[in-house]
CSV table of C-alpha atoms and ligand atoms in Angstrom, one decimal:
chain,number,residue,atom,x,y,z
V,1,MET,CA,-0.1,0.1,0.0
V,2,LYS,CA,2.9,2.4,1.1
V,3,THR,CA,4.6,1.9,-2.1
V,4,LYS,CA,1.6,2.3,-4.4
V,5,ILE,CA,0.9,5.4,-2.7
V,6,GLN,CA,4.3,6.9,-2.9
V,7,GLU,CA,4.7,5.9,-6.8
V,8,LYS,CA,1.2,7.6,-7.4
V,9,PHE,CA,2.2,10.8,-5.4
V,10,ARG,CA,5.4,11.1,-7.4
V,11,SER,CA,3.8,10.4,-10.8
V,12,LEU,CA,1.1,13.0,-10.2
V,13,PHE,CA,3.1,15.6,-8.5
V,14,GLY,CA,6.7,15.1,-9.2
V,15,GLU,CA,7.7,15.0,-5.6
V,16,ASP,CA,7.4,13.3,-2.3
V,17,GLY,CA,5.2,14.1,0.7
V,18,GLN,CA,4.7,13.1,4.2
V,19,LEU,CA,2.9,9.8,5.0
V,20,TYR,CA,0.3,9.5,7.7
V,21,MET,CA,-1.8,6.6,8.9
V,22,SER,CA,-4.9,6.0,10.7
V,23,SER,CA,-7.2,3.1,11.5
V,24,GLY,CA,-10.8,1.3,11.7
V,25,ARG,CA,-12.0,0.3,14.8
V,26,ILE,CA,-13.8,-2.3,16.6
V,27,ASN,CA,-16.1,-2.1,20.0
V,28,LEU,CA,-15.5,-5.0,22.1
V,29,ILE,CA,-18.6,-4.3,24.4
V,30,GLY,CA,-20.7,-1.4,25.0
V,31,GLU,CA,-23.5,-1.3,22.3
V,32,HIS,CA,-26.2,1.4,22.3
V,33,THR,CA,-24.8,2.8,25.2
V,34,ASP,CA,-23.5,5.9,23.6
V,35,TYR,CA,-26.7,7.8,23.4
V,36,ASN,CA,-27.6,6.8,26.8
V,37,GLY,CA,-24.5,8.5,28.3
V,38,GLY,CA,-22.8,5.3,29.0
V,39,TYR,CA,-19.6,3.5,28.1
V,40,VAL,CA,-18.2,2.2,24.9
V,41,PHE,CA,-15.1,0.1,24.8
V,42,PRO,CA,-13.5,0.6,21.3
V,43,GLY,CA,-9.9,-0.3,20.1
V,44,ALA,CA,-8.2,0.6,16.7
V,45,ILE,CA,-7.5,-2.3,14.3
V,46,ASN,CA,-5.0,-3.3,11.8
V,47,PHE,CA,-7.0,-2.1,8.9
V,48,GLY,CA,-6.5,1.4,8.0
V,49,ILE,CA,-6.0,4.3,5.4
V,50,MET,CA,-2.8,5.7,4.5
V,51,ALA,CA,-2.3,9.3,3.0
V,52,GLU,CA,0.7,11.0,1.4
V,53,ILE,CA,0.5,14.5,1.9
V,54,LYS,CA,2.2,17.9,1.1
V,55,PRO,CA,1.2,21.6,0.9
V,56,ASN,CA,1.1,23.0,-2.8
V,57,GLY,CA,1.4,26.7,-2.1
V,58,THR,CA,-2.1,27.3,-3.6
V,59,ASN,CA,-5.5,27.5,-2.3
V,60,LYS,CA,-6.8,24.6,-3.8
V,61,VAL,CA,-6.7,20.8,-2.8
V,62,LYS,CA,-5.9,17.9,-5.1
V,63,VAL,CA,-6.6,14.7,-3.7
V,64,PHE,CA,-6.3,11.1,-5.3
V,65,SER,CA,-8.3,8.2,-4.2
V,66,ILE,CA,-6.2,5.1,-5.2
V,67,ASP,CA,-9.2,2.7,-4.4
V,68,PHE,CA,-11.7,4.6,-6.4
V,69,ASN,CA,-8.9,5.6,-9.0
V,70,GLU,CA,-10.3,9.3,-9.1
V,71,MET,CA,-8.9,12.6,-8.3
V,72,ALA,CA,-11.0,15.3,-6.8
V,73,GLU,CA,-9.9,19.2,-6.7
V,74,PHE,CA,-11.6,21.6,-4.6
V,75,GLY,CA,-11.2,24.9,-3.0
V,76,LEU,CA,-11.7,25.6,0.7
V,77,ASN,CA,-14.7,27.7,1.0
V,78,GLU,CA,-17.9,26.4,2.1
V,79,GLU,CA,-19.3,26.6,-1.4
V,80,ASP,CA,-16.3,24.6,-3.0
V,81,LYS,CA,-17.8,21.2,-1.7
V,82,PRO,CA,-16.8,18.4,-4.2
V,83,LYS,CA,-19.2,16.2,-6.1
V,84,GLN,CA,-17.6,12.6,-5.3
V,85,ALA,CA,-18.9,11.5,-2.0
V,86,TRP,CA,-15.5,10.1,-0.7
V,87,ALA,CA,-13.9,13.8,-1.3
V,88,CYS,CA,-16.6,15.4,0.9
V,89,TYR,CA,-15.0,13.6,3.7
V,90,VAL,CA,-11.7,15.4,3.1
V,91,PHE,CA,-13.2,18.7,2.3
V,92,GLY,CA,-15.4,18.4,5.4
V,93,VAL,CA,-12.2,18.0,7.5
V,94,CYS,CA,-10.6,21.0,6.1
V,95,ARG,CA,-13.8,23.1,6.5
V,96,GLU,CA,-14.3,21.9,10.3
V,97,THR,CA,-10.6,22.6,11.0
V,98,ILE,CA,-11.0,26.0,9.7
V,99,LYS,CA,-14.2,26.5,11.5
V,100,ARG,CA,-12.1,25.8,14.8
V,101,GLY,CA,-9.7,28.4,13.9
V,102,GLY,CA,-7.1,26.1,12.3
V,103,LYS,CA,-5.2,27.1,9.3
V,104,VAL,CA,-5.6,25.1,6.0
V,105,GLU,CA,-3.9,25.7,2.8
V,106,GLY,CA,-4.1,24.2,-0.4
V,107,PHE,CA,-2.4,20.7,-0.5
V,108,ASN,CA,-1.6,17.6,-2.7
V,109,ALA,CA,-2.8,14.0,-1.3
V,110,VAL,CA,-2.8,10.5,-2.3
V,111,PHE,CA,-4.5,8.0,-0.2
V,112,ALA,CA,-5.4,4.3,0.0
V,113,GLY,CA,-6.8,1.8,2.8
V,114,ASP,CA,-7.9,-1.5,3.5
V,115,VAL,CA,-10.8,-1.0,5.8
V,116,PRO,CA,-13.7,-2.8,4.2
V,117,LEU,CA,-16.2,0.0,3.4
V,118,GLY,CA,-19.7,-0.1,5.2
V,119,ALA,CA,-19.0,-3.4,7.0
V,120,GLY,CA,-19.1,-1.7,10.4
V,121,LEU,CA,-15.3,-1.1,11.0
V,122,SER,CA,-15.8,2.7,10.2
V,123,SER,CA,-13.8,3.2,7.2
V,124,SER,CA,-15.3,6.8,7.2
V,125,ALA,CA,-13.6,7.4,10.6
V,126,ALA,CA,-10.2,6.1,9.3
V,127,LEU,CA,-10.4,8.5,6.5
V,128,GLU,CA,-11.6,11.5,8.5
V,129,SER,CA,-9.0,10.7,11.2
V,130,VAL,CA,-6.0,10.4,8.9
V,131,PHE,CA,-6.7,13.9,7.3
V,132,ALA,CA,-7.6,15.3,10.4
V,133,PHE,CA,-4.4,14.3,12.1
V,134,ALA,CA,-2.3,15.3,8.9
V,135,ILE,CA,-3.8,18.6,8.4
V,136,ASN,CA,-3.3,19.6,12.2
V,137,ASP,CA,0.5,18.4,12.0
V,138,LEU,CA,1.3,19.8,8.6
V,139,PHE,CA,-0.2,23.4,9.4
V,140,GLY,CA,1.0,23.5,12.9
V,141,ASN,CA,-2.4,23.9,14.2
V,142,ASN,CA,-2.0,22.3,17.7
V,143,ILE,CA,-5.5,21.2,17.9
V,144,GLU,CA,-6.0,18.8,20.8
V,145,LYS,CA,-6.6,15.1,19.9
V,146,PHE,CA,-10.2,14.9,21.4
V,147,GLU,CA,-11.0,18.1,19.3
V,148,LEU,CA,-9.6,16.2,15.9
V,149,ALA,CA,-12.0,13.2,16.9
V,150,ARG,CA,-14.8,16.0,17.0
V,151,ILE,CA,-13.5,17.5,13.8
V,152,GLY,CA,-14.4,13.9,12.2
V,153,GLN,CA,-17.6,13.4,13.8
V,154,SER,CA,-18.6,17.1,12.8
V,155,THR,CA,-17.6,16.1,9.1
V,156,GLU,CA,-20.1,13.1,9.2
V,157,HIS,CA,-22.8,15.4,10.5
V,158,ASN,CA,-22.4,18.7,8.4
V,159,TYR,CA,-21.0,17.3,5.0
V,160,CYS,CA,-22.0,13.6,5.0
V,161,GLY,CA,-25.4,13.3,6.1
V,162,VAL,CA,-24.7,10.8,9.0
V,163,LYS,CA,-25.5,11.6,12.5
V,164,CYS,CA,-22.9,9.6,14.2
V,165,GLY,CA,-21.6,9.8,17.8
V,166,ILE,CA,-18.0,10.4,18.8
V,167,MET,CA,-16.8,6.6,19.3
V,168,ASP,CA,-15.6,5.7,15.8
V,169,GLN,CA,-13.4,8.9,15.3
V,170,PHE,CA,-12.4,8.8,19.0
V,171,ALA,CA,-10.9,5.3,18.5
V,172,SER,CA,-9.4,5.9,15.4
V,173,ILE,CA,-7.5,9.0,16.6
V,174,PHE,CA,-6.6,7.6,20.1
V,175,GLY,CA,-6.2,3.9,19.3
V,176,LYS,CA,-2.9,2.3,20.7
V,177,LYS,CA,-1.6,-1.2,20.1
V,178,GLY,CA,-2.6,-3.7,22.7
V,179,ALA,CA,-5.1,-1.5,24.4
V,180,LEU,CA,-8.8,-0.8,24.5
V,181,MET,CA,-10.2,2.4,25.5
V,182,ARG,CA,-13.3,2.8,27.7
V,183,LEU,CA,-14.9,5.9,26.8
V,184,ASN,CA,-17.5,7.7,28.9
V,185,CYS,CA,-20.0,9.1,26.4
V,186,LYS,CA,-21.5,11.6,28.9
V,187,THR,CA,-18.0,13.4,30.2
V,188,SER,CA,-15.8,12.2,27.5
V,189,GLU,CA,-13.6,10.9,30.0
V,190,TYR,CA,-11.4,7.8,28.6
V,191,LYS,CA,-9.2,5.0,30.0
V,192,TYR,CA,-6.8,2.5,28.5
V,193,PHE,CA,-7.1,-1.2,29.3
V,194,PRO,CA,-4.5,-3.7,28.3
V,195,PHE,CA,-5.8,-6.0,25.8
V,196,HIS,CA,-3.5,-9.0,25.0
V,197,PRO,CA,-5.3,-12.0,24.3
V,198,ASP,CA,-2.5,-14.5,24.1
V,199,GLY,CA,-3.8,-17.5,22.8
V,200,TYR,CA,-6.8,-16.1,21.2
V,201,LYS,CA,-7.7,-14.5,17.9
V,202,LEU,CA,-10.3,-11.8,17.5
V,203,VAL,CA,-12.2,-12.3,14.4
V,204,LEU,CA,-15.2,-10.7,12.9
V,205,ILE,CA,-17.7,-12.4,10.8
V,206,ASP,CA,-19.5,-10.3,8.2
V,207,SER,CA,-23.0,-11.5,7.7
V,208,CYS,CA,-23.1,-9.0,4.5
V,209,VAL,CA,-26.8,-8.2,5.1
V,210,LYS,CA,-28.3,-5.1,6.2
V,211,HIS,CA,-31.9,-5.1,6.9
V,212,GLU,CA,-34.0,-2.1,6.1
V,213,LEU,CA,-35.5,-1.7,9.6
V,214,ALA,CA,-32.3,-0.2,10.9
V,215,SER,CA,-32.7,3.4,11.0
V,216,SER,CA,-36.5,3.7,12.2
V,217,ALA,CA,-35.9,1.1,14.8
V,218,TYR,CA,-32.9,2.9,16.0
V,219,ASN,CA,-35.2,6.2,16.6
V,220,LYS,CA,-37.7,4.0,18.4
V,221,ARG,CA,-35.0,2.7,20.7
V,222,ARG,CA,-33.9,6.0,21.6
V,223,GLU,CA,-37.4,7.2,22.3
V,224,SER,CA,-37.9,4.0,24.7
V,225,CYS,CA,-34.7,5.0,26.5
V,226,GLU,CA,-35.6,8.6,26.8
V,227,ARG,CA,-39.1,7.5,28.3
V,228,ALA,CA,-37.4,5.0,30.7
V,229,ALA,CA,-35.0,7.6,32.0
V,230,ALA,CA,-37.8,10.2,32.3
V,231,ALA,CA,-39.9,7.8,34.3
V,232,ILE,CA,-37.0,7.0,36.8
V,233,ARG,CA,-35.8,10.7,36.9
V,234,GLU,CA,-39.4,11.3,38.9
V,235,ASN,CA,-37.9,9.2,41.7
V,236,HIS,CA,-34.4,10.1,41.2
V,237,PRO,CA,-33.9,13.8,39.8
V,238,ASP,CA,-30.0,13.2,39.2
V,239,VAL,CA,-30.7,10.6,36.5
V,240,GLU,CA,-29.7,12.6,33.4
V,241,PHE,CA,-29.4,9.6,31.3
V,242,LEU,CA,-30.5,6.1,31.3
V,243,SER,CA,-27.1,5.1,32.1
V,244,ASP,CA,-27.2,6.8,35.3
V,245,ALA,CA,-29.9,4.6,36.6
V,246,LYS,CA,-29.6,1.5,38.8
V,247,ARG,CA,-31.4,-1.7,38.0
V,248,LEU,CA,-33.5,-1.3,41.3
V,249,TRP,CA,-34.7,2.2,40.1
V,250,LEU,CA,-35.9,0.7,36.9
V,251,GLU,CA,-37.9,-2.0,39.0
V,252,GLU,CA,-39.5,0.8,40.7
V,253,VAL,CA,-41.2,2.1,37.5
V,254,ARG,CA,-42.0,-1.3,35.9
V,255,ASP,CA,-45.9,-0.6,36.4
V,256,LYS,CA,-45.5,3.0,34.8
V,257,ILE,CA,-43.7,2.3,31.7
V,258,SER,CA,-44.5,-0.1,28.8
V,259,GLN,CA,-43.2,-3.7,28.9
V,260,GLU,CA,-41.3,-2.9,25.8
V,261,ASP,CA,-39.7,0.2,27.3
V,262,PHE,CA,-38.9,-1.7,30.3
V,263,LEU,CA,-36.9,-4.4,28.4
V,264,ARG,CA,-35.2,-1.8,26.3
V,265,ALA,CA,-33.9,-0.1,29.5
V,266,GLU,CA,-33.2,-3.4,31.3
V,267,TYR,CA,-30.7,-4.2,28.5
V,268,VAL,CA,-29.1,-0.6,28.8
V,269,ILE,CA,-28.6,-0.9,32.3
V,270,GLY,CA,-27.2,-4.2,32.0
V,271,GLU,CA,-24.8,-3.2,29.4
V,272,VAL,CA,-23.4,-0.4,31.1
V,273,GLN,CA,-22.4,-2.6,34.1
V,274,ARG,CA,-21.1,-5.3,31.6
V,275,VAL,CA,-18.5,-2.7,30.2
V,276,LEU,CA,-17.1,-2.4,33.7
V,277,ASP,CA,-17.1,-6.2,34.4
V,278,VAL,CA,-15.1,-6.6,31.1
V,279,CYS,CA,-12.5,-3.8,32.2
V,280,ASP,CA,-12.2,-5.8,35.6
V,281,ALA,CA,-11.7,-9.0,33.8
V,282,LEU,CA,-9.2,-7.5,31.6
V,283,GLU,CA,-7.2,-6.3,34.4
V,284,ARG,CA,-7.0,-9.8,35.4
V,285,ASP,CA,-6.2,-11.4,31.9
V,286,ASP,CA,-9.2,-13.3,32.4
V,287,TYR,CA,-10.5,-13.6,28.9
V,288,GLU,CA,-12.9,-16.4,29.5
V,289,THR,CA,-15.2,-14.0,31.5
V,290,VAL,CA,-14.8,-11.2,28.8
V,291,GLY,CA,-16.3,-13.7,26.5
V,292,GLU,CA,-19.1,-14.9,28.7
V,293,LEU,CA,-20.0,-11.3,29.0
V,294,MET,CA,-20.0,-10.8,25.2
V,295,TYR,CA,-22.5,-13.5,25.2
V,296,GLN,CA,-24.9,-11.9,27.4
V,297,THR,CA,-24.6,-8.8,25.4
V,298,HIS,CA,-25.7,-10.6,22.4
V,299,PHE,CA,-28.6,-12.1,24.1
V,300,GLY,CA,-29.5,-8.6,25.4
V,301,LEU,CA,-29.3,-7.3,22.1
V,302,SER,CA,-31.3,-10.2,20.5
V,303,ARG,CA,-34.0,-10.5,23.1
V,304,LEU,CA,-34.4,-7.3,25.2
V,305,TYR,CA,-33.4,-4.5,22.7
V,306,GLU,CA,-34.4,-6.6,19.7
V,307,VAL,CA,-31.9,-5.3,17.0
V,308,SER,CA,-30.5,-8.8,15.9
V,309,CYS,CA,-31.7,-10.7,13.0
V,310,GLU,CA,-31.8,-14.2,11.9
V,311,GLU,CA,-28.3,-14.2,10.5
V,312,LEU,CA,-26.7,-12.6,13.5
V,313,ASP,CA,-28.5,-15.1,15.7
V,314,PHE,CA,-27.2,-18.1,13.7
V,315,LEU,CA,-23.6,-16.9,13.7
V,316,ASN,CA,-24.0,-16.5,17.6
V,317,LYS,CA,-25.5,-19.8,18.1
V,318,LEU,CA,-23.0,-21.5,15.9
V,319,ALA,CA,-20.1,-19.9,17.9
V,320,ARG,CA,-21.5,-21.2,21.1
V,321,LYS,CA,-21.7,-24.6,19.6
V,322,CYS,CA,-17.9,-24.4,18.4
V,323,ASP,CA,-17.0,-23.6,21.8
V,324,VAL,CA,-15.9,-19.9,20.9
V,325,THR,CA,-15.1,-18.0,24.2
V,326,GLY,CA,-17.3,-15.1,23.2
V,327,SER,CA,-19.7,-13.6,20.5
V,328,ARG,CA,-21.9,-11.0,19.8
V,329,VAL,CA,-23.4,-8.8,17.1
V,330,MET,CA,-21.3,-5.8,16.7
V,331,GLY,CA,-22.7,-2.2,15.9
V,332,GLY,CA,-26.2,-1.0,15.6
V,333,GLY,CA,-27.9,-4.3,14.6
V,334,PHE,CA,-29.9,-5.6,11.9
V,335,GLY,CA,-27.0,-7.1,10.0
V,336,GLY,CA,-23.4,-6.3,9.9
V,337,CYS,CA,-20.6,-8.3,11.8
V,338,THR,CA,-20.5,-10.6,14.8
V,339,ILE,CA,-17.3,-10.0,16.9
V,340,ASN,CA,-15.8,-13.3,18.1
V,341,LEU,CA,-12.9,-14.2,20.8
V,342,VAL,CA,-11.7,-17.6,19.7
V,343,LYS,CA,-9.0,-19.9,21.3
V,344,ASP,CA,-6.3,-20.3,18.6
V,345,GLU,CA,-6.9,-24.2,18.7
V,346,LEU,CA,-10.6,-23.8,17.9
V,347,TYR,CA,-10.1,-20.9,15.1
V,348,ASP,CA,-10.0,-23.3,12.0
V,349,ASP,CA,-12.8,-25.5,12.9
V,350,PHE,CA,-14.9,-22.5,13.7
V,351,ILE,CA,-14.0,-20.5,10.5
V,352,LYS,CA,-14.8,-23.9,8.5
V,353,ALA,CA,-18.1,-24.4,10.2
V,354,VAL,CA,-19.0,-20.7,9.7
V,355,LYS,CA,-18.3,-20.6,5.9
V,356,GLU,CA,-20.2,-24.1,5.3
V,357,LYS,CA,-23.1,-23.7,7.5
V,358,PHE,CA,-24.0,-20.0,7.0
V,359,THR,CA,-23.7,-20.3,3.2
V,360,ALA,CA,-25.7,-23.5,3.2
V,361,LYS,CA,-28.5,-21.7,5.0
V,362,PHE,CA,-28.5,-18.1,3.6
V,363,GLY,CA,-27.1,-18.7,0.3
V,364,HIS,CA,-24.1,-16.4,0.6
V,365,ALA,CA,-20.9,-16.4,2.1
V,366,PRO,CA,-19.8,-14.5,5.1
V,367,LYS,CA,-16.5,-12.4,5.1
V,368,ILE,CA,-14.0,-13.1,7.5
V,369,TYR,CA,-11.8,-10.4,9.1
V,370,ASP,CA,-9.1,-11.3,11.7
V,371,VAL,CA,-8.2,-8.1,13.6
V,372,VAL,CA,-5.5,-7.1,15.9
V,373,ILE,CA,-5.9,-4.2,18.1
V,374,SER,CA,-3.4,-1.6,16.8
V,375,ASP,CA,-2.2,2.1,16.7
V,376,GLY,CA,-4.5,4.9,15.6
V,377,ALA,CA,-3.7,8.1,14.0
V,378,ARG,CA,0.0,8.6,13.4
V,379,LYS,CA,2.7,10.0,11.6
V,380,LEU,CA,4.8,7.4,9.7
V,381,GLN,CA,8.7,7.1,9.5
C,1,ADP,P1,-18.2,2.6,7.3
C,1,ADP,O1,-19.0,1.8,8.0
C,1,ADP,O2,-17.1,1.7,6.6
C,1,ADP,O3,-17.6,3.9,7.8
C,1,ADP,P2,-19.4,4.5,5.7
C,1,ADP,O4,-20.5,4.5,4.9
C,1,ADP,O5,-19.7,5.4,6.9
C,1,ADP,O6,-19.1,3.0,6.2
C,1,ADP,O7,-18.3,5.1,4.9
C,1,ADP,C1,-17.8,4.7,3.6
C,1,ADP,C2,-17.5,5.8,2.9
C,1,ADP,O8,-16.1,6.4,3.3
C,1,ADP,C3,-17.3,5.4,1.5
C,1,ADP,O9,-18.4,5.3,0.7
C,1,ADP,C4,-16.3,6.4,1.1
C,1,ADP,O10,-16.9,7.5,0.5
C,1,ADP,C5,-15.3,6.6,2.1
C,1,ADP,N1,-14.3,5.7,2.2
C,1,ADP,C6,-14.0,4.9,2.9
C,1,ADP,N2,-12.8,4.2,2.8
C,1,ADP,C7,-12.3,4.7,1.5
C,1,ADP,C8,-11.3,4.3,0.9
C,1,ADP,N3,-10.3,3.5,1.2
C,1,ADP,N4,-11.0,5.3,-0.2
C,1,ADP,C9,-11.9,6.1,-0.6
C,1,ADP,N5,-12.9,6.4,0.0
C,1,ADP,C10,-13.2,5.8,1.2
C,2,MG,MG1,-18.8,5.3,8.7
């Protein structure tokens, strides 16, 4: 990837620039907790986007995407938004940097990546983060790292039409080899935890399905959580988000909210606790407990929060049958990947079973991604 980028940069621009890299991410546990003010627990992975960049002394950006084999050229004013969707991520990062008082001048860039697009590994955050980090460094802006993540998030909101939370960009910017990060979505406090699953592999199984329900169901889940939190707040005024509530406090309002809202809230309150339990287990290097908690999350997402689907439940059941240590749906649900923690010696049999049985049942093969927790945004060399 590096050589390809360097050759392309030289052939297009006749010189060399500076190389930067950023990564996609996984989330080990902590799903649908972000908008409830709870914890998420992501890490950056060994799939990323690399970019070579150099200021060009003009007020125009020329950026070439190797994967789309396409050049985009744009100015740096609000009305200069490029027509290529991929280039809007780069443009958005420039604009959001400028909005924060940062200096951005014209530059040349070439980039390529290996984060699968739209598979739930957040290729878009990798793209935003590599440019946010590079621009900050090249133009000496000294914007602090959390704000670089916010630049990526605002890019999605304002230039790409995606109202995302902060987790993906946070993970991509702050990621560290051998460490997961527990982010408190209410306070933005975060803490690194060691993740060295020696003797285990972390593997994602992409069901390659996306059910249409996703966005309307997402809004409905949010509303359920807000109603449950409001009911609890009547007894406990300090409860700002559902994640502030204790299980017992939910019990107190069982008769005041619908059965459905109750189940949704039960999942969220349980999930916030599970993130804390996983962190404790990691400090003891207890990956069997981590795995068991992953299964509990899957159960919650499937039966209480009801955001799973036939394909994902099938993969989860199959993982249990193959003695996989931990398995759960990752991401918003209704399709996408499961994340699995598998003992080395069981890995081959599990993957073989997944490929054969999933394909036989659903008529298409799943995709397999072996991931390793790796560094996030950085300058190369
Ligand atoms: P994901 O879940 O992977 O973030 P998104 O739909 O949010 O999926 O973002 C994917 C979009 O990000 C692509 O359609 C493209 O515009 C941009 N993108 C991601 N990776 C690349 C890449 N390697 N080259 C060019 N554009 C990319
Ligand atoms: Mg994305």
